[in-house]
Short mmCIF file of C-alpha atoms in Angstrom, two decimals:
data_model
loop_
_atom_site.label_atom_id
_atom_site.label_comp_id
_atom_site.label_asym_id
_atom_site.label_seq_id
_atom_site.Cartn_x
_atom_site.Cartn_y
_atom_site.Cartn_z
CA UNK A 18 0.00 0.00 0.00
CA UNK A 19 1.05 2.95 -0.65
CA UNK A 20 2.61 5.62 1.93
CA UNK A 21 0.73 8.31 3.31
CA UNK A 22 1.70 12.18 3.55
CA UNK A 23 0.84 14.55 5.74
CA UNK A 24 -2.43 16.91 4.34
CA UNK A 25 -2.06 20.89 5.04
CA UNK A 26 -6.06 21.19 5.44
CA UNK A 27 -8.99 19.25 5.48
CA UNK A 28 -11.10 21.86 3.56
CA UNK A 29 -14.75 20.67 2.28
CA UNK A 30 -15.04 17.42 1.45
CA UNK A 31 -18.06 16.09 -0.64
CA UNK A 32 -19.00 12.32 0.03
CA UNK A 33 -19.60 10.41 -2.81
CA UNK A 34 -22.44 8.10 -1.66
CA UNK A 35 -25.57 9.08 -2.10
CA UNK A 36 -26.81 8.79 1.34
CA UNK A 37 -25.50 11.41 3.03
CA UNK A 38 -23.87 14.68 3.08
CA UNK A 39 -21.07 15.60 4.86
CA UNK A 40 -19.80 19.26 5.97
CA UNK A 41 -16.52 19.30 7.84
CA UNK A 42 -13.87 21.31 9.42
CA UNK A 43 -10.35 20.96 10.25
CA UNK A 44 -9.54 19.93 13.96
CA UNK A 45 -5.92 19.01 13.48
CA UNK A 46 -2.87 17.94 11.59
CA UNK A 47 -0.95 14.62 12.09
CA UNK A 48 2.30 13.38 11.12
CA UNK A 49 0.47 11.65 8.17
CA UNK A 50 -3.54 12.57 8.87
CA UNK A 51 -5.71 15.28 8.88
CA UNK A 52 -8.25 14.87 11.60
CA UNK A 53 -11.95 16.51 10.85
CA UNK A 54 -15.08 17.22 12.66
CA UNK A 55 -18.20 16.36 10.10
CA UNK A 56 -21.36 16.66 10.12
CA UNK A 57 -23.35 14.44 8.23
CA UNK A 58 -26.92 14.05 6.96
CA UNK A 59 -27.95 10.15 7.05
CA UNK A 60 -31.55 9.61 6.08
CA UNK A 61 -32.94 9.37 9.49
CA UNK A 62 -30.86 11.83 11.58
CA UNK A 63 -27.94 14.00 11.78
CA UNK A 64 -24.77 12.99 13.30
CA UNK A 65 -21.24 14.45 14.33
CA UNK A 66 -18.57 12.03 13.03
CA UNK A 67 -14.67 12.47 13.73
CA UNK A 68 -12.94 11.53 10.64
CA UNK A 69 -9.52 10.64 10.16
CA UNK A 70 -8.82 11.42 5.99
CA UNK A 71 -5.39 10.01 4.69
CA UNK A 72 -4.45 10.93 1.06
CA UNK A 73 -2.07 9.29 -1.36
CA UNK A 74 1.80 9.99 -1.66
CA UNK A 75 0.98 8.53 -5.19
CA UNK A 76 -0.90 11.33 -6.30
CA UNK A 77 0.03 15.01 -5.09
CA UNK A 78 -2.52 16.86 -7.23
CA UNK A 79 -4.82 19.31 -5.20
CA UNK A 80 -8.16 17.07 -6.59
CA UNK A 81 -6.47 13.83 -4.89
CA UNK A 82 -8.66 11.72 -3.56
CA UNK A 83 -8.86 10.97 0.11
CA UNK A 84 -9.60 7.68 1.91
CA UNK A 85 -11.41 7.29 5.27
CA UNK A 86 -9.61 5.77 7.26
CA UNK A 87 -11.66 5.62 10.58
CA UNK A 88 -14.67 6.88 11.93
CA UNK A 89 -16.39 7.26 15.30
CA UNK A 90 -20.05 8.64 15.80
CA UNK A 91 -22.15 10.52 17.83
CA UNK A 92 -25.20 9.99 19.41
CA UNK A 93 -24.48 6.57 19.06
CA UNK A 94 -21.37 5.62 17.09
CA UNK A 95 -19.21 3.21 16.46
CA UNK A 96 -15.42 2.66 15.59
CA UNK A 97 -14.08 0.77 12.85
CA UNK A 98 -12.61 0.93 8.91
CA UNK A 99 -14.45 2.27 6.25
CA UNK A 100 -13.55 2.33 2.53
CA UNK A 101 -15.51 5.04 1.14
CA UNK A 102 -13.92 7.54 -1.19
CA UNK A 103 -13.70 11.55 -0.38
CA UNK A 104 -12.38 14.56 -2.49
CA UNK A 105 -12.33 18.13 -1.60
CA UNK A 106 -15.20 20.19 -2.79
CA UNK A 107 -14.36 21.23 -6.93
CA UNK A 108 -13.92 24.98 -7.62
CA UNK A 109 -14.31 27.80 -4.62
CA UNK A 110 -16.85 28.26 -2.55
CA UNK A 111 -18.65 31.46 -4.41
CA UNK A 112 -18.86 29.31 -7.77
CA UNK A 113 -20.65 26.81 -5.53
CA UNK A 114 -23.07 28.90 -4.28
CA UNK A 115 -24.05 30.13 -7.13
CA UNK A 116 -24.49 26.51 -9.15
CA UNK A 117 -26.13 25.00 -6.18
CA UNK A 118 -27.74 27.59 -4.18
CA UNK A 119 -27.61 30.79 -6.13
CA UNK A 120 -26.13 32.89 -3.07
CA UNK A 121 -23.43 36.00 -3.62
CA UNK A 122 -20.31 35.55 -1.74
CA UNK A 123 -20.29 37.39 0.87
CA UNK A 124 -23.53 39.52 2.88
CA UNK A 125 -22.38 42.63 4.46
CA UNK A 126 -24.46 44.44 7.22
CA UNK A 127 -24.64 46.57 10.02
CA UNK A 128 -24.61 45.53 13.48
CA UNK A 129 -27.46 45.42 15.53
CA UNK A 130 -29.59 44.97 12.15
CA UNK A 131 -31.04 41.86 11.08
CA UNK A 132 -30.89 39.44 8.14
CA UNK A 133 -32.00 37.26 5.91
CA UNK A 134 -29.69 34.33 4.34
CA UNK A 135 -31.80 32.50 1.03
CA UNK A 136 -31.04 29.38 -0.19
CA UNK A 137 -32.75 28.88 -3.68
CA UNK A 138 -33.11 25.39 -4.16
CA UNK A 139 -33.92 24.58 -7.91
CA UNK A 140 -34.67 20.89 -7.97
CA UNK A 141 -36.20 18.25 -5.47
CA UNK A 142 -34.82 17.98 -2.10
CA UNK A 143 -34.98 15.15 0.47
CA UNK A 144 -32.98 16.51 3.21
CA UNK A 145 -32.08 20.23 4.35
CA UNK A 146 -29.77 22.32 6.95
CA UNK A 147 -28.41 25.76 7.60
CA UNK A 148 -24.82 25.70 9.59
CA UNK A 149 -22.65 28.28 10.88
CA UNK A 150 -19.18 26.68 10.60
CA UNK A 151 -19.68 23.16 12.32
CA UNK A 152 -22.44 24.55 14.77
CA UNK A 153 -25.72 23.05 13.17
CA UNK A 154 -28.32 26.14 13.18
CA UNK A 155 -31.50 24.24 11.66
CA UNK A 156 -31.90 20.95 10.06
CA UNK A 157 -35.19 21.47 7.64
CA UNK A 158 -37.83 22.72 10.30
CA UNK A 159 -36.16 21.04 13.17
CA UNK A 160 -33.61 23.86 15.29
CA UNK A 161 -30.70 23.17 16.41
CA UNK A 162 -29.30 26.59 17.88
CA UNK A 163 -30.11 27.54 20.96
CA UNK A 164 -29.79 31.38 19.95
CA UNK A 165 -33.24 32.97 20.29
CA UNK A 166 -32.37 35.47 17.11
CA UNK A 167 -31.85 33.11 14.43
CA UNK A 168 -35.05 31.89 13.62
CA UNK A 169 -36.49 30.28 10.25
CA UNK A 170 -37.97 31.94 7.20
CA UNK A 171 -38.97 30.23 4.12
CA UNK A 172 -38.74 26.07 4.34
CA UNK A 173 -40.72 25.15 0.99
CA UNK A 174 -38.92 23.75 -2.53
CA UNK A 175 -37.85 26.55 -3.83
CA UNK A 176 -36.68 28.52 -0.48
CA UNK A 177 -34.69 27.31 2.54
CA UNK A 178 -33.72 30.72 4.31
CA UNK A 179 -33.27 31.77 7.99
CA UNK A 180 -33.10 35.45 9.42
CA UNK A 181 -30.39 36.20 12.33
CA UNK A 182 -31.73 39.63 14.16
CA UNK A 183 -29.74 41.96 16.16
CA UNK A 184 -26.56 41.19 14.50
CA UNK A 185 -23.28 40.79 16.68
CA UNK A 186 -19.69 40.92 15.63
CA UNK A 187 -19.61 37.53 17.16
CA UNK A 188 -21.94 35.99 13.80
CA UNK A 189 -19.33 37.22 11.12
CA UNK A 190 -18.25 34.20 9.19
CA UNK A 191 -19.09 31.53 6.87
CA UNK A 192 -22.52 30.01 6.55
CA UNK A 193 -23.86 27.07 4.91
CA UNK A 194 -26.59 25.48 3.10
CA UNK A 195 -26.26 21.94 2.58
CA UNK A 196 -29.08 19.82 1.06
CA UNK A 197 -29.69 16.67 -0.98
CA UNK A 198 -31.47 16.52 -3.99
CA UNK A 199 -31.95 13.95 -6.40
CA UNK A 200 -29.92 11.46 -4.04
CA UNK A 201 -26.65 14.15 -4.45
CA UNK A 202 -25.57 16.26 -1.90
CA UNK A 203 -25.13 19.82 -2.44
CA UNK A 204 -23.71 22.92 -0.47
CA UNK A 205 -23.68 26.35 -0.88
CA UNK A 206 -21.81 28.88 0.99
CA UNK A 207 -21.74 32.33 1.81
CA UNK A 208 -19.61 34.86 4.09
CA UNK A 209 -21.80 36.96 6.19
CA UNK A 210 -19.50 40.47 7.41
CA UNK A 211 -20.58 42.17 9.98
CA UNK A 212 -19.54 45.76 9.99
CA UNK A 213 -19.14 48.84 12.88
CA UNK A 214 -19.87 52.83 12.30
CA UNK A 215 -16.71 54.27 13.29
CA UNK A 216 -16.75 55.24 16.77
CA UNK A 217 -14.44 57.79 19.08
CA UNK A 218 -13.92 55.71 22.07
CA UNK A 219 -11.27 58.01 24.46
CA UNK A 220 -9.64 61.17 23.38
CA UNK A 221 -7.73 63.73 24.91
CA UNK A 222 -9.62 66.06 27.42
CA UNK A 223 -9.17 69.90 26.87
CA UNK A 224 -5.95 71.04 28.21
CA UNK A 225 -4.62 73.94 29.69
CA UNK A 226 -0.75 74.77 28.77
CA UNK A 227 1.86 77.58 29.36
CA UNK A 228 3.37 79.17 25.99
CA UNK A 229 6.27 77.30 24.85
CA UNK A 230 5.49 73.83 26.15
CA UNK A 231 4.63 71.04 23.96
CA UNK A 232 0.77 69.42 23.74
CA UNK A 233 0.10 66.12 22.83
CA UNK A 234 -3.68 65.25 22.11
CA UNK A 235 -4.74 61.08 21.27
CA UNK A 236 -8.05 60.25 19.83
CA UNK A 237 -8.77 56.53 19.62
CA UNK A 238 -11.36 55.22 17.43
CA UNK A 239 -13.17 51.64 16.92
CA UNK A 240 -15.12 49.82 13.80
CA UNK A 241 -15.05 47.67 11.31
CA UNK A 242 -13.42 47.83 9.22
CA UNK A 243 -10.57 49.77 10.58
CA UNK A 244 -11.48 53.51 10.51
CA UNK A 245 -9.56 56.14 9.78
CA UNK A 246 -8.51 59.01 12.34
CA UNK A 247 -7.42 62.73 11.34
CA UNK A 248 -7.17 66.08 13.25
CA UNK A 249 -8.31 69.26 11.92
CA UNK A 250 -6.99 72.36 13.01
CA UNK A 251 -9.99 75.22 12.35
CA UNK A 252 -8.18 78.37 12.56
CA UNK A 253 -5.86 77.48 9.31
CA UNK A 254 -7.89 74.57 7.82
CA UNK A 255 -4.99 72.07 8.78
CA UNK A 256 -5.46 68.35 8.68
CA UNK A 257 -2.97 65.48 9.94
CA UNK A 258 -3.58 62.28 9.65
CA UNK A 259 -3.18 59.48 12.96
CA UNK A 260 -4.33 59.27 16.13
CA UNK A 261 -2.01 61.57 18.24
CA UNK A 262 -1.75 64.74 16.86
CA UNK A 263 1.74 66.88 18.74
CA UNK A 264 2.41 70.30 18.52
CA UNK A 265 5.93 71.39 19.53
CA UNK A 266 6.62 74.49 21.40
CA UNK A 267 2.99 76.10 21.58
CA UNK A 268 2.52 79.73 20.57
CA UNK A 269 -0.71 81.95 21.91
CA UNK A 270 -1.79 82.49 18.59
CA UNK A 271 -2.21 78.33 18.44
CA UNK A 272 -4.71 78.57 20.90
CA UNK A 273 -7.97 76.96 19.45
CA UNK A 274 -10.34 73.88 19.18
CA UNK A 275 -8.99 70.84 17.53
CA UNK A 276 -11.13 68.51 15.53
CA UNK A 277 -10.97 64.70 15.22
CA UNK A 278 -12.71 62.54 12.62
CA UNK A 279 -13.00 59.15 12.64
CA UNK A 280 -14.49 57.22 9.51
CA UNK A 281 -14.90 53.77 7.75
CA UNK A 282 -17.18 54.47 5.08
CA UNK A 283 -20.07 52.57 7.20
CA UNK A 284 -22.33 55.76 8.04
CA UNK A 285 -21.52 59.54 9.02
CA UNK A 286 -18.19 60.34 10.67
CA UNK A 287 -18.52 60.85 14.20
CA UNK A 288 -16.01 64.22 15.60
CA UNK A 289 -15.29 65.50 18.55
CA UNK A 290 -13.61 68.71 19.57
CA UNK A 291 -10.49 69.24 22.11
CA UNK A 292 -9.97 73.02 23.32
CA UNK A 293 -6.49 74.20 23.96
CA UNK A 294 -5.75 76.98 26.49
CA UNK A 295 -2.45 78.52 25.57
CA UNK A 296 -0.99 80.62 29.29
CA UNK A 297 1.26 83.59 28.80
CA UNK A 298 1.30 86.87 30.63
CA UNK A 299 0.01 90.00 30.46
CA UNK A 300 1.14 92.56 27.29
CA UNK A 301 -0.30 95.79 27.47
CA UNK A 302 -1.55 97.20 23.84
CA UNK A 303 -3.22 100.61 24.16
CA UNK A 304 -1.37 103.34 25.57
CA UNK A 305 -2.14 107.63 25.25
CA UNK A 306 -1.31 110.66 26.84
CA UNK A 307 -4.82 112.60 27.37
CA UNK A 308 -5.32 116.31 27.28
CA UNK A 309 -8.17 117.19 29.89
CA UNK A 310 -9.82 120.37 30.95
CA UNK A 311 -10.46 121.85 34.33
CA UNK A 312 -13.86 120.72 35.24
CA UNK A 313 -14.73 118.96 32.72
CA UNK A 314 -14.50 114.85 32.29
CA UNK A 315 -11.82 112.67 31.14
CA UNK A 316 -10.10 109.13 30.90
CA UNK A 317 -6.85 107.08 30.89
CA UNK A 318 -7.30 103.87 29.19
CA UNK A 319 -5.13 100.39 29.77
CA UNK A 320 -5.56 97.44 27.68
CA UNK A 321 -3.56 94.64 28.53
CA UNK A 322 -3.80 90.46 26.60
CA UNK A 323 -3.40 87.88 28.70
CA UNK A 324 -4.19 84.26 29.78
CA UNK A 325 -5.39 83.85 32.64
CA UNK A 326 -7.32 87.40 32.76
CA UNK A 327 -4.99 90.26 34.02
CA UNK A 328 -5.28 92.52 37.29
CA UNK A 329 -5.11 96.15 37.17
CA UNK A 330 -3.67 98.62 39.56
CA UNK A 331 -2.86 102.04 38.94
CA UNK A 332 -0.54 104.60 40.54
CA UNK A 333 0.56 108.01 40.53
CA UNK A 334 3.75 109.83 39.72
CA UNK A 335 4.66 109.71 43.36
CA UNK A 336 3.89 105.91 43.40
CA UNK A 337 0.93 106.13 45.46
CA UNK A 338 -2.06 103.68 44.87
CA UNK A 339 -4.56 105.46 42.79
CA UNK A 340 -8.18 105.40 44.96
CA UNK A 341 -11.77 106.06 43.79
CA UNK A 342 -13.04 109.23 45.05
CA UNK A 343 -15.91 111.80 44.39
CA UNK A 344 -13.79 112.80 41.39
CA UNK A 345 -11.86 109.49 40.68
CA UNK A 346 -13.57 106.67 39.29
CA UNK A 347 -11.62 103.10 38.25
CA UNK A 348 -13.42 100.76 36.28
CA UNK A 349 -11.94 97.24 35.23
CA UNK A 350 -13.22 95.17 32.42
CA UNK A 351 -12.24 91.70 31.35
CA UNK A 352 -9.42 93.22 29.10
CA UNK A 353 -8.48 96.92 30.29
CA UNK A 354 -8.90 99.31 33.33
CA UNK A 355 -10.12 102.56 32.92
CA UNK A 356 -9.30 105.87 34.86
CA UNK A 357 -12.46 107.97 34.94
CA UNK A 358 -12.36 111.40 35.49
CA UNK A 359 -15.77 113.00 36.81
CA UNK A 360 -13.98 117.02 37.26
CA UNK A 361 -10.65 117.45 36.54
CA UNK A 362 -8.94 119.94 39.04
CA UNK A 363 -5.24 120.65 39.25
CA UNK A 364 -4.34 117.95 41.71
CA UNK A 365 -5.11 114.91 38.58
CA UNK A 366 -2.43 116.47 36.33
CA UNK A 367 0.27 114.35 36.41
CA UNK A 368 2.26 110.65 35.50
CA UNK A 369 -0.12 107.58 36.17
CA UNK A 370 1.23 104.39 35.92
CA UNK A 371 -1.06 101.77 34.64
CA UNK A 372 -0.08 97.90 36.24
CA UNK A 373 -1.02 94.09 35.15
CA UNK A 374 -0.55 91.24 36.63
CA UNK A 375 -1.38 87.45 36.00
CA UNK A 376 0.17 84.55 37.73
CA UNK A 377 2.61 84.08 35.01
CA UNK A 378 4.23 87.69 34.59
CA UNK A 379 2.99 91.38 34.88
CA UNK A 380 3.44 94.41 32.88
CA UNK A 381 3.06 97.96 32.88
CA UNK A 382 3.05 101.37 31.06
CA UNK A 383 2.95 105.24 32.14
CA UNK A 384 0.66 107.88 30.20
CA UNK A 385 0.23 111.68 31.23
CA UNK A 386 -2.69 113.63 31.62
CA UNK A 387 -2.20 116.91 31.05
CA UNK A 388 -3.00 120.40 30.25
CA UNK A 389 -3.37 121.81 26.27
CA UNK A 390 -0.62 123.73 25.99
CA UNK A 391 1.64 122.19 28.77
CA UNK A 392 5.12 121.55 28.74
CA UNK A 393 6.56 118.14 30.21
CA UNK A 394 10.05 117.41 29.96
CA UNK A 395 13.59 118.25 31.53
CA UNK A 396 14.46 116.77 34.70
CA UNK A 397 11.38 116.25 35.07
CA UNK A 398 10.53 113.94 32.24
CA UNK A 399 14.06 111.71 33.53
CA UNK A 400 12.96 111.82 37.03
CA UNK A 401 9.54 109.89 35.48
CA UNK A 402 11.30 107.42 34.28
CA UNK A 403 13.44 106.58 36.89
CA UNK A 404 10.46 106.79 38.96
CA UNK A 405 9.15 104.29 36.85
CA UNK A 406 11.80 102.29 36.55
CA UNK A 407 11.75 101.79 40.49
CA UNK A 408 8.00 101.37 40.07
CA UNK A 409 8.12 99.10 37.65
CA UNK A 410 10.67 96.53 39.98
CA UNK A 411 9.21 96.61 43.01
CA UNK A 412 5.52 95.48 41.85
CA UNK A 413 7.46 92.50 39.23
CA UNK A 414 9.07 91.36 42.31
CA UNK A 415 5.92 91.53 44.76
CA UNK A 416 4.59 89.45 41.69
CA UNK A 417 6.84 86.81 41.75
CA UNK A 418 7.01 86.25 45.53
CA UNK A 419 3.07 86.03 45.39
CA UNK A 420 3.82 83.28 42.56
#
């Protein structure tokens, strides 16, 4: 007799005899067998049988023919030699389908919705089953699956078809239809895929940064297929593609919502924003000398940018605190402080010194208000500035020790 090799799979194998029909799957590889799980229609009832297939060193081609070389049953088996020929099922799977049972390759749909695999069956049929790779799901009107959402549709001689509801990932894979007509068995197979909307499962929470530091943001996405993930910046239209998007050394004017879309084609993106906070200190912007007349009304502006919001203080010349009185008004808003004259008299002529303050850095700047016509300069423009100067040290450092 002649030696046997070792088989790389088991495949589909077809019996021959008329009185069954066998669908099996690999289970594992010997030195010299291929061991199989079947399932097999006999005219009374269905049974799992464990065969052991052997093929012939003598003929190497992929259509070799295979020889059982033992069997055991269940319910009900027994153990022993058989000589019955097999060969693996002739052409692939879709060309079967569509000679046999007239289904497409593959079925793609959506989880969570339900349906409906059709077995057209063309001639006479004795016996009848649906299987999900060996599990047996229904065999004619008798079920077999114990899963409440795969139920039967159509069991008449044209239609053999069974609906699965609520589909799960878990149900992707092959199906078949295996039936016997005119005393030969006959399969046909499809691929059910079961796809995923794209879905953003963690990203990056808004952050809060100090100019000059670097941000990293991660948005992680899930579906199937794989989706794709890209950032979009909205001030400049930007896009980059990946999950992490990293921007070195931030600037204030990069301070903005971030964008990430996820996709796979399967139904509408899904987005979700990330805000970024950029920190620096205070930088004052709008600066004038004011010319203001004796009893009448008039106002020093400061405008200072700055994240987190800036505090104002004023002072005078002589580096006292500026106070509100009946004639003295200061009013702060988000962005500036304003010095509000009610009636000017001779004592609000002078060098105030506008100061603000955040807790990464201060600033300040000095405007006059004055008389038309006045002269300010000399000594006692330099004296000012010293003044300033001085001013201008002490409240940085009283600053940074609150820091």
């Amino acid at each position: 007799m002649s030696r046997f090799v070792r088989i790389p799979v088991c495949s589909l194998i077809r019996a021959y005899e008329n009185t069954r029909v066998c669908v099996c799957t690999q289970v594992t590889v010997l030195m010299h067998e291929c061991v199989c799980v079947c399932v097999c229609l006999f005219p009374l009832q269905w049974r799992f049988l464990h065969f052991t297939l052997c093929r012939f060193h003598a003929n190497p081609l992929p259509r070799a023919h295979y020889r059982v070389c033992s069997t055991s049953a269940w319910p009900g088996g027994t153990r022993g030699r058989a000589q019955s020929l097999f060969k693996p099922a002739d052409g692939p799977t879709g060309a079967q389908a569509a000679e046999f049972g007239h289904l497409p390759d593959n079925i793609t749909v959506l989880e969570g919705e339900s349906v409906v695999l059709r077995c057209k069956i063309d001639e006479e049929v004795t016996h009848k089953a649906w299987l999900n790779r060996s599990n047996i799901l229904f065999t004619g009107t008798d079920k077999w699956s114990l899963d409440s959402r795969v139920s039967l549709v159509n069991n008449n001689n044209s239609d053999f078809s069974i609906k699965i509801e609520q589909v799960m990932v878990a149900d992707e894979g092959p199906y078949t239809c295996s039936f016997q007509a005119r005393n030969q068995p006959r399969t046909a197979h499809v691929y059910l895929i079961v796809q995923v909307p794209a879905r953003i499962v963690n990203i990056s929470q808004d952050k809060s940064v100090n100019e000059g530091e670097d941000v990293n943001l991660f948005c992680l996405a899930v579906g199937r297929p794989e989706p794709t993930v890209t950032w979009k910046d909205f001030k400049y239209g930007l896009l980059s593609e990946g999950e992490f998007l990293e921007i070195t050394e931030i600037k204030r004017h990069q301070a903005e919502e971030f964008e990430c879309i996820t996709n796979n084609g399967v139904a509408p993106p899904d987005t979700h924003r990330v805000k970024v906070t950029v920190n620096y200190p205070p930088v004052i912007t709008d600066v004038k000398n004011m010319p203001a007349q004796l009893g009448k009304t008039a106002i020093l502006r400061c405008e200072a940018m700055a994240v987190p919001t800036a505090s104002f203080e004023w002072y005078r010349d002589d580096r006292r605190p500026v106070e509100s009185d009946n004639t003295l008004k200061i009013k702060n808003e988000k962005t500036r402080s304003l010095l509000l004259f009610t009636n000017v008299t001779e004592k609000h002529f002078g060098n105030y010194t506008c100061f603000a303050s955040n807790r990464l850095g201060a600033s300040n700047a000095s405007m006059l208000l004055f008389r038309p016509g006045a002269v300010y300069g000399g000594a006692a423009s330099l004296n000012g500035r010293l003044s300033e100067v001085g001013l201008w040290f002490c409240l940085s450092m009283s600053v940074l020790m609150k820091v």
